[in-house]
XYZ file of C-alpha atoms in Angstrom:
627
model
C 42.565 -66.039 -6.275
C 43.579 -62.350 -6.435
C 47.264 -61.604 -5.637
C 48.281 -58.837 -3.347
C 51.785 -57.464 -3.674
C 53.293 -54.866 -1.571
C 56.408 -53.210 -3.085
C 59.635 -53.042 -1.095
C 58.716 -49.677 0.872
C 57.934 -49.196 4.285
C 53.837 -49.348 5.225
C 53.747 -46.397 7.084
C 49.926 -46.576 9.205
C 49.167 -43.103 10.251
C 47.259 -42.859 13.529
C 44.140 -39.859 13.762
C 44.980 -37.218 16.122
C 43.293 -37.817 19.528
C 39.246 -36.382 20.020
C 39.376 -33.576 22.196
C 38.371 -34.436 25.602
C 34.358 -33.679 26.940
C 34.661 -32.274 29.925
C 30.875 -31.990 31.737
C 30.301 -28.585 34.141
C 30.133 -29.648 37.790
C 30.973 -26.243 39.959
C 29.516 -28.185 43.297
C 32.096 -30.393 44.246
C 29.910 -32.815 45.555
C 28.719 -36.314 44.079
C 27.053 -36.184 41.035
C 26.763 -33.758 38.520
C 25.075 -30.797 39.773
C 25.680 -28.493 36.961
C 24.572 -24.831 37.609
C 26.020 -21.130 38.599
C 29.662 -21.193 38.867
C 33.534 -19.862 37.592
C 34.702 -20.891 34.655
C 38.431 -20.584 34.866
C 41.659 -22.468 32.687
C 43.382 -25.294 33.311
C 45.420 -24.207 35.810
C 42.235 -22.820 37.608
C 39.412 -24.330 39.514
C 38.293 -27.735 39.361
C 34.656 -27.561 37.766
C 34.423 -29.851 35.275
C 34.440 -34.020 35.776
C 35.116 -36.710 33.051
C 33.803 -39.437 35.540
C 30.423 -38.449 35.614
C 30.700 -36.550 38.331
C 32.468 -38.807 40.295
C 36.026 -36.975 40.611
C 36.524 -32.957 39.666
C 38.938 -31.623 37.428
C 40.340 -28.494 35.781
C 39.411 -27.666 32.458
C 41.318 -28.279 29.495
C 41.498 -26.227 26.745
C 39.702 -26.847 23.464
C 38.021 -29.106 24.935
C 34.020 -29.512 24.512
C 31.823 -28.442 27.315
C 28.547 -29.965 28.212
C 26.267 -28.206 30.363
C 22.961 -30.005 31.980
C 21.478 -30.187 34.645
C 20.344 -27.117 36.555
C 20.838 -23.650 34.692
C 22.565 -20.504 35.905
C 25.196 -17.839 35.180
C 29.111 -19.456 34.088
C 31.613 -16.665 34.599
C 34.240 -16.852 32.465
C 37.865 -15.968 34.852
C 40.788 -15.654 32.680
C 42.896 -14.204 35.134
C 45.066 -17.007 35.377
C 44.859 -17.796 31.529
C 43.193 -17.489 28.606
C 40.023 -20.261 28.021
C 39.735 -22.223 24.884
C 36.881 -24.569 24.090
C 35.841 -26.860 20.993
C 32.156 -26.784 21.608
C 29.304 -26.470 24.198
C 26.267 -28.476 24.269
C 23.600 -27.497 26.465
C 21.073 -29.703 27.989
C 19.685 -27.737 30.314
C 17.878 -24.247 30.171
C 18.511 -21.277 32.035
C 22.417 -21.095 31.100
C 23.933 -17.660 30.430
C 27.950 -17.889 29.968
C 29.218 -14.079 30.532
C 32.369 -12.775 31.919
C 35.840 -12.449 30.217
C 36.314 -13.864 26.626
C 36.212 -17.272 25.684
C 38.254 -18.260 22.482
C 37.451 -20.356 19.677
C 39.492 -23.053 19.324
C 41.798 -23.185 16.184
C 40.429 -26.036 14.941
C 36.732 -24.739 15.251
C 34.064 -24.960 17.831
C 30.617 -26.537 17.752
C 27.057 -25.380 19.882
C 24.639 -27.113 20.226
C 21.848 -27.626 22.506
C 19.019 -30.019 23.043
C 15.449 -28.166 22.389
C 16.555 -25.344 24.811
C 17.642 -21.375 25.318
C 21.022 -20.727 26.315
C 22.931 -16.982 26.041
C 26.681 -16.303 25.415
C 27.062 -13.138 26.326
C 31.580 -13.367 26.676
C 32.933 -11.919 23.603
C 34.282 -14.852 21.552
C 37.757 -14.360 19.855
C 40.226 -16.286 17.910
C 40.942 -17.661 14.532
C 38.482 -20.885 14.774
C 35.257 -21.400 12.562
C 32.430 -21.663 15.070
C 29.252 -24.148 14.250
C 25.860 -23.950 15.389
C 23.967 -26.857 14.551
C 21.261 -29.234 16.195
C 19.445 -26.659 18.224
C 16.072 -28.644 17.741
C 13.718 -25.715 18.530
C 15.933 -23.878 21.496
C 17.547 -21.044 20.748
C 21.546 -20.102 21.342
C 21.691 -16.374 21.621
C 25.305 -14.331 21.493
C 24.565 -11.006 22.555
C 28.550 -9.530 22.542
C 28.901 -6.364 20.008
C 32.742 -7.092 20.806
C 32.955 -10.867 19.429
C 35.963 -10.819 16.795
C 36.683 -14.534 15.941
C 37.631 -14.265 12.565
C 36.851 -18.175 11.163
C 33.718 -17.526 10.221
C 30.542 -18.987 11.746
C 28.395 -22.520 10.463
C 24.991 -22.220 10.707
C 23.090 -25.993 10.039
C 19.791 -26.796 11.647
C 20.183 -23.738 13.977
C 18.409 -21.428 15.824
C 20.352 -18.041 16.862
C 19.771 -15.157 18.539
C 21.213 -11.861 17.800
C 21.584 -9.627 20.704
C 24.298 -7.215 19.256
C 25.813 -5.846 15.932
C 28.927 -7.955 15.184
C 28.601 -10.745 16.507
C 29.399 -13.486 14.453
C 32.695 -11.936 14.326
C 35.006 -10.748 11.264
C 33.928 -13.944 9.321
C 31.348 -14.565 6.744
C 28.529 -16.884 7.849
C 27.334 -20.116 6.040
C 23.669 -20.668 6.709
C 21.554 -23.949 5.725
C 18.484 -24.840 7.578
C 19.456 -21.486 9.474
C 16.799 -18.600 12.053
C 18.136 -15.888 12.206
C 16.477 -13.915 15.488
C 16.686 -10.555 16.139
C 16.258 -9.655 19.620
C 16.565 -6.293 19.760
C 15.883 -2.933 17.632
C 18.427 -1.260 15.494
C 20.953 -4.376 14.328
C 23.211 -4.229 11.469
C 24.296 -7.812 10.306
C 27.791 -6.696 8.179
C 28.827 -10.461 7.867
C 28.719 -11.740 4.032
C 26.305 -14.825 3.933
C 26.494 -17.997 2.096
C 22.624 -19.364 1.613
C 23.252 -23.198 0.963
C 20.628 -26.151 1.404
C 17.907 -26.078 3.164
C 15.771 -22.679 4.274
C 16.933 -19.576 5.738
C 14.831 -17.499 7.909
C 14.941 -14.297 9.428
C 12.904 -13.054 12.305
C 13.191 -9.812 13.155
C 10.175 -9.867 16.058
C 9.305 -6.126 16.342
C 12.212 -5.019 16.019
C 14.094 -2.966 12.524
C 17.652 -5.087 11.086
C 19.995 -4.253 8.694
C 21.885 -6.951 6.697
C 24.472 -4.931 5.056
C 26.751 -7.633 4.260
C 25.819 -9.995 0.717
C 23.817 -12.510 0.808
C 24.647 -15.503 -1.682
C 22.615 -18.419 -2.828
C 19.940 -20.530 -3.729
C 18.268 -21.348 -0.918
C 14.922 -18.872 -0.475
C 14.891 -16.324 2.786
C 11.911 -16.343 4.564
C 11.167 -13.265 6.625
C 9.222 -13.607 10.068
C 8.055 -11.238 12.371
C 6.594 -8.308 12.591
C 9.436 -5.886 12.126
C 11.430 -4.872 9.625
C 14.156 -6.376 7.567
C 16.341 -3.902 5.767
C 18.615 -5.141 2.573
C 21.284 -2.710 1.693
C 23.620 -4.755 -0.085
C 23.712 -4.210 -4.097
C 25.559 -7.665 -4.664
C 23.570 -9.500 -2.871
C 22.248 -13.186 -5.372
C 19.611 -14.578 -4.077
C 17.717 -16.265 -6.927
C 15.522 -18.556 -4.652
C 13.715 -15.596 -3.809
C 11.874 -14.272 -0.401
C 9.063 -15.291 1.290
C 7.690 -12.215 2.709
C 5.668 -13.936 5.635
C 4.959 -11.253 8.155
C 6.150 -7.777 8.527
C 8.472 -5.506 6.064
C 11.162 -6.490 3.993
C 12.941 -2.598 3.258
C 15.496 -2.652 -0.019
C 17.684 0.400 -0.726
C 18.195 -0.854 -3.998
C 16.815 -3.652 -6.695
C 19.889 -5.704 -6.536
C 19.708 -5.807 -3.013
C 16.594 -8.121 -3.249
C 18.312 -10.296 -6.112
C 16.577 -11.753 -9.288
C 14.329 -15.069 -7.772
C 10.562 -14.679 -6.842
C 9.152 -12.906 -4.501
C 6.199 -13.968 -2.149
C 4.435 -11.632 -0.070
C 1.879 -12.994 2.307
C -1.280 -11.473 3.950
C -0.475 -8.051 5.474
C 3.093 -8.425 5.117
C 5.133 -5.108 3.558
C 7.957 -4.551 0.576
C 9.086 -1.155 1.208
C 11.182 0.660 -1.249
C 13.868 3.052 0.351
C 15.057 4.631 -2.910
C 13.700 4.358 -6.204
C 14.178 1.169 -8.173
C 12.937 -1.071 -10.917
C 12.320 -4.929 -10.047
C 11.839 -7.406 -12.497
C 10.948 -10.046 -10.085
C 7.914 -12.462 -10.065
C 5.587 -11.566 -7.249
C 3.026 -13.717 -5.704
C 0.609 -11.655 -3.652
C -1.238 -13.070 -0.555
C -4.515 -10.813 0.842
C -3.830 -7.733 1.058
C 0.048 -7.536 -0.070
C 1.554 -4.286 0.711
C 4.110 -2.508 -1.484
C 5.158 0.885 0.327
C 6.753 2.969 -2.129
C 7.566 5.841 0.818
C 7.594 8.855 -1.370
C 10.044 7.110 -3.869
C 9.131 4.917 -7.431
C 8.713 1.874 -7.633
C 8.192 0.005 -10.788
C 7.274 -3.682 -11.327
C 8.119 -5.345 -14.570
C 7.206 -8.674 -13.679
C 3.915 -10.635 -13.323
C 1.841 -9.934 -9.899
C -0.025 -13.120 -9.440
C -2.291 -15.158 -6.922
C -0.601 -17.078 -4.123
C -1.573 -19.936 -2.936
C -5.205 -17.836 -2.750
C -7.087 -14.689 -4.208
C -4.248 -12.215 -3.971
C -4.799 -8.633 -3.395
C -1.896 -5.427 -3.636
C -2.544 -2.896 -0.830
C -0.288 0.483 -2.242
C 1.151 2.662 1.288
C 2.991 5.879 0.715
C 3.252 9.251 -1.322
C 5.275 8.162 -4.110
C 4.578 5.846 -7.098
C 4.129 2.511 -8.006
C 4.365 1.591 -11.722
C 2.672 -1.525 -12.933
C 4.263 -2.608 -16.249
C 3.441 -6.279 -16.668
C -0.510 -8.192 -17.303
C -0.871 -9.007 -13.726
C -3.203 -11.871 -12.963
C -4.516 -11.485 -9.379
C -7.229 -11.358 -8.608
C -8.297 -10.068 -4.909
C -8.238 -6.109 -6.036
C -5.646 -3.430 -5.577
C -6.564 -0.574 -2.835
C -4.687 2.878 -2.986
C -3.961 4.633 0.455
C -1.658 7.104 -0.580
C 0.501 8.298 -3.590
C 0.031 6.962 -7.303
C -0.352 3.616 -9.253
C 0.881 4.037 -12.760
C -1.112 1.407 -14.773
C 1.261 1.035 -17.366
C 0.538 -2.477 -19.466
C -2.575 -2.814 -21.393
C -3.814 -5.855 -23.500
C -5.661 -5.117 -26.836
C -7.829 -2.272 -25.218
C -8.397 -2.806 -21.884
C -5.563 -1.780 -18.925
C -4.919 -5.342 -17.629
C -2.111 -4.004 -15.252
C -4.479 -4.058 -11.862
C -5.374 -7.448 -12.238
C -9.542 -8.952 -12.313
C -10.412 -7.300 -8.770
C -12.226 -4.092 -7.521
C -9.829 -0.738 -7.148
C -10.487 0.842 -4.045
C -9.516 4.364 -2.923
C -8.540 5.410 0.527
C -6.693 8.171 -1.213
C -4.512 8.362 -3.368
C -4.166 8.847 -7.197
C -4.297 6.598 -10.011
C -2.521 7.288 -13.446
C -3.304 6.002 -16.873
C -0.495 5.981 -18.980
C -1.430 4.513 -22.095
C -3.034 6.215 -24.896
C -7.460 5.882 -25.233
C -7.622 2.514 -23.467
C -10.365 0.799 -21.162
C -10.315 0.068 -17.243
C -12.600 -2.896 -16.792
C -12.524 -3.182 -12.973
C -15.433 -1.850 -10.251
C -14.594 1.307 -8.828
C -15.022 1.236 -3.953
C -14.225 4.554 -3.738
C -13.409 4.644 0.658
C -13.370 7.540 2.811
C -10.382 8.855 1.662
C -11.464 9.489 -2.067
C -9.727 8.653 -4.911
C -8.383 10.476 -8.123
C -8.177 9.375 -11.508
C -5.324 11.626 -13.488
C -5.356 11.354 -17.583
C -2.684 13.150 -18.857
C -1.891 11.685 -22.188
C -3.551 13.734 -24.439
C -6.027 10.185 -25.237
C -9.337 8.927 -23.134
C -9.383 6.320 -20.681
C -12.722 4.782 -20.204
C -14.000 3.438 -16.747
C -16.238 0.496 -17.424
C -16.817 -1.053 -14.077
C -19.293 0.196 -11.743
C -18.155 3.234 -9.194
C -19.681 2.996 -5.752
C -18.913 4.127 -2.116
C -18.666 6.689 -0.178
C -15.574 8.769 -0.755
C -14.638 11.876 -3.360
C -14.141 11.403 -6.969
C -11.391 13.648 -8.528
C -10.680 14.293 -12.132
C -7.314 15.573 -12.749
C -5.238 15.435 -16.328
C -5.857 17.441 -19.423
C -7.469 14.490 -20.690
C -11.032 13.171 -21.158
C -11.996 10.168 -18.484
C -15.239 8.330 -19.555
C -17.775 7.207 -17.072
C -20.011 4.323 -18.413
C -20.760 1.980 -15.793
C -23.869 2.059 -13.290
C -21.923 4.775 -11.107
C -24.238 5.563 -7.579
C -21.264 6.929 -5.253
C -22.226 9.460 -2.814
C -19.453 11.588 -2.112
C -18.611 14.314 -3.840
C -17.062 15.003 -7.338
C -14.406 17.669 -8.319
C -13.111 17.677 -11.803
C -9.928 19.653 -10.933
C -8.727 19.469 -14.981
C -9.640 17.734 -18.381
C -13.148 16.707 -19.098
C -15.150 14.380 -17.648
C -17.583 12.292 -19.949
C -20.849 9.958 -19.260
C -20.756 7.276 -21.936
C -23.895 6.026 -20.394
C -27.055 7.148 -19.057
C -25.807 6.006 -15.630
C -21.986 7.397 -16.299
C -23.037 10.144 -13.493
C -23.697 9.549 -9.969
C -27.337 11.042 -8.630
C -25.896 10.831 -5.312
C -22.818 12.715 -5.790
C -22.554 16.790 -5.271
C -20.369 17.737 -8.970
C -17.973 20.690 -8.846
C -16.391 21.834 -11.833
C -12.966 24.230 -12.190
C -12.748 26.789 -14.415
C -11.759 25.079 -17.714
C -13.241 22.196 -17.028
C -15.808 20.574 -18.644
C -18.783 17.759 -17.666
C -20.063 16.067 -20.847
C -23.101 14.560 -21.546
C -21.797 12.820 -25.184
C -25.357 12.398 -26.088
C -26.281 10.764 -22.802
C -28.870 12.174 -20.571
C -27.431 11.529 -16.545
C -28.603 13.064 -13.450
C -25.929 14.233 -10.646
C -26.859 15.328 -6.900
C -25.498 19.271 -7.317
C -23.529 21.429 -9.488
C -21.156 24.054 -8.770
C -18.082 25.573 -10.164
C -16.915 27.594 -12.747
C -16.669 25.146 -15.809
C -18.940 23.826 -18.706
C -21.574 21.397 -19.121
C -21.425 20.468 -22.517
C -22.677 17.059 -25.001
C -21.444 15.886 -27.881
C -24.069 13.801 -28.963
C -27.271 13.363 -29.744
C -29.518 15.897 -27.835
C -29.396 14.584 -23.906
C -30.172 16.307 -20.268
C -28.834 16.872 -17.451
C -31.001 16.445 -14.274
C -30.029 18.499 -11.167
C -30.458 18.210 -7.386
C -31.179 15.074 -6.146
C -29.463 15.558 -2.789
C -31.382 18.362 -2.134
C -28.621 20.943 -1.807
C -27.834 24.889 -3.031
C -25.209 25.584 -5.165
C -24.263 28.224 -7.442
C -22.758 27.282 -10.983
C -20.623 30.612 -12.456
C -20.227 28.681 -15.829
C -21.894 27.856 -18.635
C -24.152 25.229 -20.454
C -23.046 24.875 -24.289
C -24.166 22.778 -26.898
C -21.851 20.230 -28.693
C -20.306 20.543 -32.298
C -23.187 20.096 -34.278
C -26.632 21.291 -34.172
C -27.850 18.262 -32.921
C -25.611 18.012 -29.912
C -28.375 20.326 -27.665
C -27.976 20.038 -23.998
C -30.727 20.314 -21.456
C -30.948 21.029 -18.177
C -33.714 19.505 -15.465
C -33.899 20.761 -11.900
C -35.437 18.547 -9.235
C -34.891 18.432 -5.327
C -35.902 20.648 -2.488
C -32.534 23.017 -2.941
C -31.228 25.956 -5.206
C -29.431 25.782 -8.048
C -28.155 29.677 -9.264
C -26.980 29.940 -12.394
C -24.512 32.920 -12.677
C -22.496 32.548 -15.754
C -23.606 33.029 -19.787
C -25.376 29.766 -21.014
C -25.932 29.045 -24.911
C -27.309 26.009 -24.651
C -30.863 25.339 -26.521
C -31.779 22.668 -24.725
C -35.021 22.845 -22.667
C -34.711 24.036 -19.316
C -36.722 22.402 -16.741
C -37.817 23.261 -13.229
C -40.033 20.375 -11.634
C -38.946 21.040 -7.734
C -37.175 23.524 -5.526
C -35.441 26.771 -6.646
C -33.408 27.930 -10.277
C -32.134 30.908 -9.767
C -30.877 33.314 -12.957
C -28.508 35.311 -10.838
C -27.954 38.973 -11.591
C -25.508 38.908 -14.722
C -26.371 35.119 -15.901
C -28.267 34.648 -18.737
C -29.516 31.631 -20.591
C -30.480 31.137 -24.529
C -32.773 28.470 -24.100
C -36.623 28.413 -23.320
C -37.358 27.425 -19.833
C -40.762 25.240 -18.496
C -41.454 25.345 -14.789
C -43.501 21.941 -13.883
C -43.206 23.013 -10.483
C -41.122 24.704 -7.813
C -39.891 28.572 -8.729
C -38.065 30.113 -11.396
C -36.323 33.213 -10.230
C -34.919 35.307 -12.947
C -33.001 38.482 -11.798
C -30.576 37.952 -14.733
C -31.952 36.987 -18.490
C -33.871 33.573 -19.648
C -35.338 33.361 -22.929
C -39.452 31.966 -23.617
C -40.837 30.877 -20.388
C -43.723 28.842 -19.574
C -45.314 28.303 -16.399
C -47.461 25.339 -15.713
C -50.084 24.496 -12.639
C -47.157 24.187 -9.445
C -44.579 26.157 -10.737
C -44.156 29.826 -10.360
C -42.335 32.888 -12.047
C -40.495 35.384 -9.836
C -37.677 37.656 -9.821
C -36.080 41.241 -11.143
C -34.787 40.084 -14.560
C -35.925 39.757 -18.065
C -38.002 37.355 -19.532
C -38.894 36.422 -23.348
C -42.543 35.512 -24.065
C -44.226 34.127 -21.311
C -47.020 31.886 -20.874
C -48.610 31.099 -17.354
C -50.256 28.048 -18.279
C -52.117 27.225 -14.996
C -48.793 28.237 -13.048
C -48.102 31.284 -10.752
C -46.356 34.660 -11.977
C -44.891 36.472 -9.017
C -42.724 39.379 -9.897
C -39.696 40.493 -7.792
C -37.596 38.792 -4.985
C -40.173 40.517 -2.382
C -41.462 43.625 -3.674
C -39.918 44.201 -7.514
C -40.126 44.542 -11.083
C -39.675 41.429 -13.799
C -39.680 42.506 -17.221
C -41.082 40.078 -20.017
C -40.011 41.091 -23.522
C -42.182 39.721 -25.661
C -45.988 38.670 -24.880
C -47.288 37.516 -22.099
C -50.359 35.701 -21.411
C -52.364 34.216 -18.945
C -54.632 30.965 -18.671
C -57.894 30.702 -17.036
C -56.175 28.727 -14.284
C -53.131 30.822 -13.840
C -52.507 33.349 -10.994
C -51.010 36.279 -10.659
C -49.400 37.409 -7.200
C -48.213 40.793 -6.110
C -46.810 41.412 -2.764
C -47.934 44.970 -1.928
C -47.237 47.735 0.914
C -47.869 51.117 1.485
C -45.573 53.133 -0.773
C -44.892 50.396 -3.538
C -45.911 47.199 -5.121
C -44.857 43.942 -7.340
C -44.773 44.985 -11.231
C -44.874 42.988 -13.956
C -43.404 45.250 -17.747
C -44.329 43.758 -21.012
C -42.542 45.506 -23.893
C-alpha cells in the first residue's frame, strides 16, 4: 500500500477566480429575448442585457461577455455615464453592427466569435487587453474603426475578419493561424507585425490594392485571394512557407519582403516587382503565370516549374526579366512588353524558357550567353517580337517561327534562322546580321527590310522572302545559294547591295518572282545569276550589278548598269541604261521607259523568235546603241 505523508505545513487550496458573467442583449424589455437595435450603456446605465434568459433585465457589467442573437440591428455604444468594458461577443444572429462611442478591451483579453454569420464593429476599441477572434465558421467579423488603439495585440484562430480601415487591430502585433484576412475597401495599409503560426493564412484583398507594411513571421504559407492587389513592403519579413499566389497581384518593393519559401502562382494571377530585385525563390507556375516587372528588373535564380499542370510565364511591363536557372515548365512563355534575359543554358541549347512555344505580343527577348541554341517554336502575335544578340557570339533559332506579327533583329550579333519559318508579318533587321541556316531559315511570306549596316545571309542556303527593302547587304557565306524575291507581290526598292561571301565559291544569286517591283538602287558585286521569272526588276538610275542577268519572264528595266543579259520567250528588256552582251533568245527587247535609248555594250543578237518593240511618235522614237 503506498503511504501518503503530508509535512507539518498548512494545505493551502487556492480557489480560480470567478468566470466573468454572460450577459445576453435584450433592449425590449419584454419576455423573452428579443435581441435587436438598441443602447448599449455601463453598468450604471440601462437595463439591456438578462442572465435569466430573458426572463428579468439587467444592467451590464463590465468585462463581461456579450451574446447577441436573435434579430440583428444597430447597438450604440453610450458611455456617457461610464466607460464600457467587455470580455467577448458572440454573435448568433446576422445583421449586427455595434457603432457609437468606444468599447474597451478588457484587461484580461476579449474573445469574438460568431456562429457562421457577418457582424461589424465599427466603435473604436481601446485598452490594454489582447483581443481573440476565433470560431467564425464561415461569417465574417468586420472592424472598420481607423481610430482602434488597444494595444494587447489581436489572436487570430479559425477566423474570418474584415478590414474596413487602416489601424485597426490596434498598436499590437497580430498572431494569425487558420486566419482571412479581408480587405474591404481600396487603399489599406496593415502596419501591425504578424506572427504566421499553424494552420493557413489568407489574404483577400477583393478588388481592392493593401499594403502590409508591418513583418510578417512564420511558417505557415500566405495564400493570396482576390482580384486585387497585395503589396509587401516590409524587408524583414520570414516567411519560408512561401505564397500561394491564387488570384490577383502580389506587389513586393523588395526581395526580402517576399521571404525565402516557394512561391506558387496560379492561372492569371500577377507577381509584380515595384523596384528592382533578385529572388532566389522556387516558383511553380500555373497557366499563364504573370510576372510584371513594371519598368524595373527582375531576376529569377531559382527553378520555374509546372504546378499542379502545364505551367506557362506570361511577362507584363517595360522592364526586364532575367531567367538564370534550367526552368522546367512547360506551357510556353509569352512576352507583352519589355525584355526576357535568357540567361542559363545547358550544354548548347538556352534551357532558361522552359519546353513550350515563345510567343510575342511585343516585347524583346535577349540572349545572353555566348553562340548557343534556342530550341523552342517561335508564335510571333500581333504585337511582334524582337530578338536582340549583343554578345559578340550567334544564337541559333531552331524551332519553327510562325504567326502573324513583325520580326525584329536588333544586336551587333549574328541570329540564325533554321527552322521551317512561314510568318507573315514583316521583318526589320534593325542591327547585326541575320542568317538562314536552312533552306526554310527565311519566311516567303514575310516583307524583309534591312538598315544600313545590316546584313541578310544566305550561308550557303538558297531561301525565298516576300520583299526586300532597305539599305543593307545580302550576302552568303557558303556554298553558292539564291535568294528568291517577291512572293507577296509587293514593290520595294533595295538601296544596298548583293555581295558574295569570303571565298570564290560563296556566289549569291538573286531570283525575282511575283506580280510587284523590286528596284535595285545601290552597287551589287555579286556573280550570282540574276533571275527575272515574273513582275518587274528595276536597275534604278545609279545601281549597277556585276552579275549576268536571265529574264524567264516578266521585264527587266535597266536605267542604271547590268552586266550579260539574256532574254528568253516571256520576258522582256527595257529601259535607259547600259547593258553587256545581250541575247534575245525568243524574249522581247524594248528600249526606254516610254520613248528612250538602252545602250548594250557588247553584242547583241537576236533569235528567230525574238521581237523587237519600239514605241514611236512624231518627232522621236525607241533606240537601241550597240558599241
Amino acid at each position: 500500500m503506498r503511504q501518503v505523508f503530508l509535512a507539518s505545513s498548512a494545505l493551502v487550496v487556492v480557489a480560480s477566480s470567478a468566470q466573468a458573467q454572460t450577459l445576453t442583449w435584450d433592449p425590449s424589455g419584454t419576455a423573452g429575448v428579443q435581441g435587436g437595435a438598441g443602447t448599449w450603456q455601463g453598468p450604471a446605465g440601462n437595463t439591456n442585457w438578462t442572465d435569466t434568459g430573458g426572463a428579468t433585465n439587467r444592467a451590464w457589467a463590465n468585462d463581461a461577455s456579450a451574446v447577441f442573437g436573435t434579430a440583428g440591428g444597430t447597438v450604440t455604444v453610450d458611455t456617457s455615464g461610464g466607460a464600457v468594458s467587455f470580455g467577448g461577443m458572440t454573435f448568433n444572429s446576422s445583421g449586427y453592427t455595434i457603432s457609437g462611442n468606444a468599447l474597451t478591451v478588457a484587461s484580461g483579453g476579449a474573445t469574438i466569435s460568431s456562429s457562421g454569420i457577418d457582424a461589424t464593429i465599427n466603435s473604436r476599441l481601446t485598452g490594454n487587453g489582447a483581443l481573440t477572434i476565433s470560431n467564425t465558421v464561415g461569417g465574417i467579423i468586420s472592424l472598420t474603426n481607423n481610430a482602434n488603439d488597444y494595444s494587447g495585440g489581436t489572436v487570430l484562430s479559425f477566423a474570418r475578419v474584415g478590414v474596413g480601415a487602416n489601424n485597426v487591430f490596434g498598436s499590437g502585433s497580430i498572431s494569425a493561424s487558420d486566419a482571412l484576412f479581408i480587405s474591404l475597401v481600396d487603399g489599406l495599409t496593415i502596419s501591425n507585425s504578424v506572427s504566421l503560426g499553424g494552420l493557413q493564412v489568407r489574404i483577400d484583398t477583393g478588388a481592392f490594392e493593401t499594403e502590409y507594411s508591418g513583418q510578417l513571421a512564420g511558417a505557415t504559407r500566405i495564400t493570396k485571394l482576390g482580384s486585387g492587389t497585395l503589396v509587401l513592403s516590409n524587408a524583414t519579413n520570414s516567411i519560408p512557407g512561401g505564397f500561394d499566389l491564387g488570384a490577383g497581384t502580389i506587389a513586393t518593393t523588395s526581395a526580402a519582403a517576399l521571404g525565402s519559401g516557394p512561391i506558387l502562382i496560379e492561372s492569371g494571377a500577377t507577381l509584380q516587382a515595384r523596384g528592382s530585385m533578385t529572388l532566389a525563390n522556387t516558383f511553380s507556375l500555373g497557366s499563364g503565370a504573370v510576372f510584371d516587372t513594371q519598368a524595373n528588373t527582375m531576376t529569377l535564380n531559382g527553378v520555374l516549374q509546372n504546378s499542379l499542370g502545364v505551367g506557362s510565364l506570361v511577362k507584363n511591363g517595360t522592364g526586364t526579366l532575367s531567367l538564370t536557372n534550367t526552368n522546367t515548365y512547360s506551357g510556353g512563355t509569352t512576352i507583352n512588353a519589355g525584355v526576357i534575359e535568357a540567361n542559363h543554358v545547358t550544354g548548347v541549347y538556352i534551357d532558361a524558357l522552359g519546353t513550350g512555344a515563345v510567343t510575342f505580343n511585343g516585347g524583346t527577348l535577349r540572349n545572353m550567353a555566348v553562340d548557343d541554341r534556342l530550341a523552342n517554336n517561335i508564335v510571333l502575335g500581333a504585337g511582334g517580337g524582337t530578338i536582340d544578340n549583343s554578345t559578340g557570339g550567334f544564337i541559333t533559332l531552331e524551332g519553327n517561327i510562325t504567326g502573324s506579327g513583325n520580326f525584329t533583329k536588333t544586336g551587333s550579333a549574328v541570329v540564325r534562322v533554321q527552322g521551317v519559318n512561314d510568318y507573315s508579318g514583316a521583318t526589320l533587321v534593325s542591327a547585326g546580321s541575320l542568317r538562314a541556316s536552312s533552306s526554310t531559315g527565311f519566311s516567303a511570306n514575310s516583307a524583309y527590310t534591312l538598315a544600313a549596316g545590316t546584313s541578310l545571309e544566305l550561308a550557303g542556303n538558297s531561301n525565298s522572302i516576300g520583299s526586300l527593302a532597305g539599305a543593307g547587304t545580302v550576302t552568303n557565306n557558303g556554298l553558292a545559294a539564291t535568294l528568291t524575291v517577291g512572293a507577296n507581290n509587293s514593290s520595294t526598292e533595295f538601296s544596298g547591295a548583293l555581295t558574295d561571301g569570303f571565298s570564290s565559291v560563296s556566289r549569291t544569286a538573286l531570283t525575282k518572282i511575283g506580280t510587284g517591283t523590286l528596284t535595285l538602287s545601290g552597287a551589287s558585286s555579286a556573280t550570282g545569276l540574276v533571275t527575272v521569272n515574273a513582275g518587274t526588276l528595276n536597275i534604278a538610275a545609279g545601281g549597277s550589278i556585276a552579275a549576268g542577268t536571265e529574264v524567264n519572264g516578266g521585264l527587266l528595266t535597266v536605267n542604271g548598269t547590268a552586266a550579260s543579259v539574256t532574254v528568253n520567250s516571256g520576258g522582256t528588256l527595257g529601259g535607259t541604261g547600259t547593258v553587256g552582251t545581250t541575247a534575245i533568245n525568243g524574249g522581247t527587247l524594248a528600249p526606254g521607259n516610254s520613248i528612250g535609248t538602252i545602250s548594250v555594250a557588247g553584242n547583241l543578237g537576236f533569235t528567230s523568235a525574238s521581237i523587237y518593240a519600239v514605241e514611236v511618235s512624231p518627232s522621236a522614237a525607241d533606240r537601241t546603241n550597240a558599241t
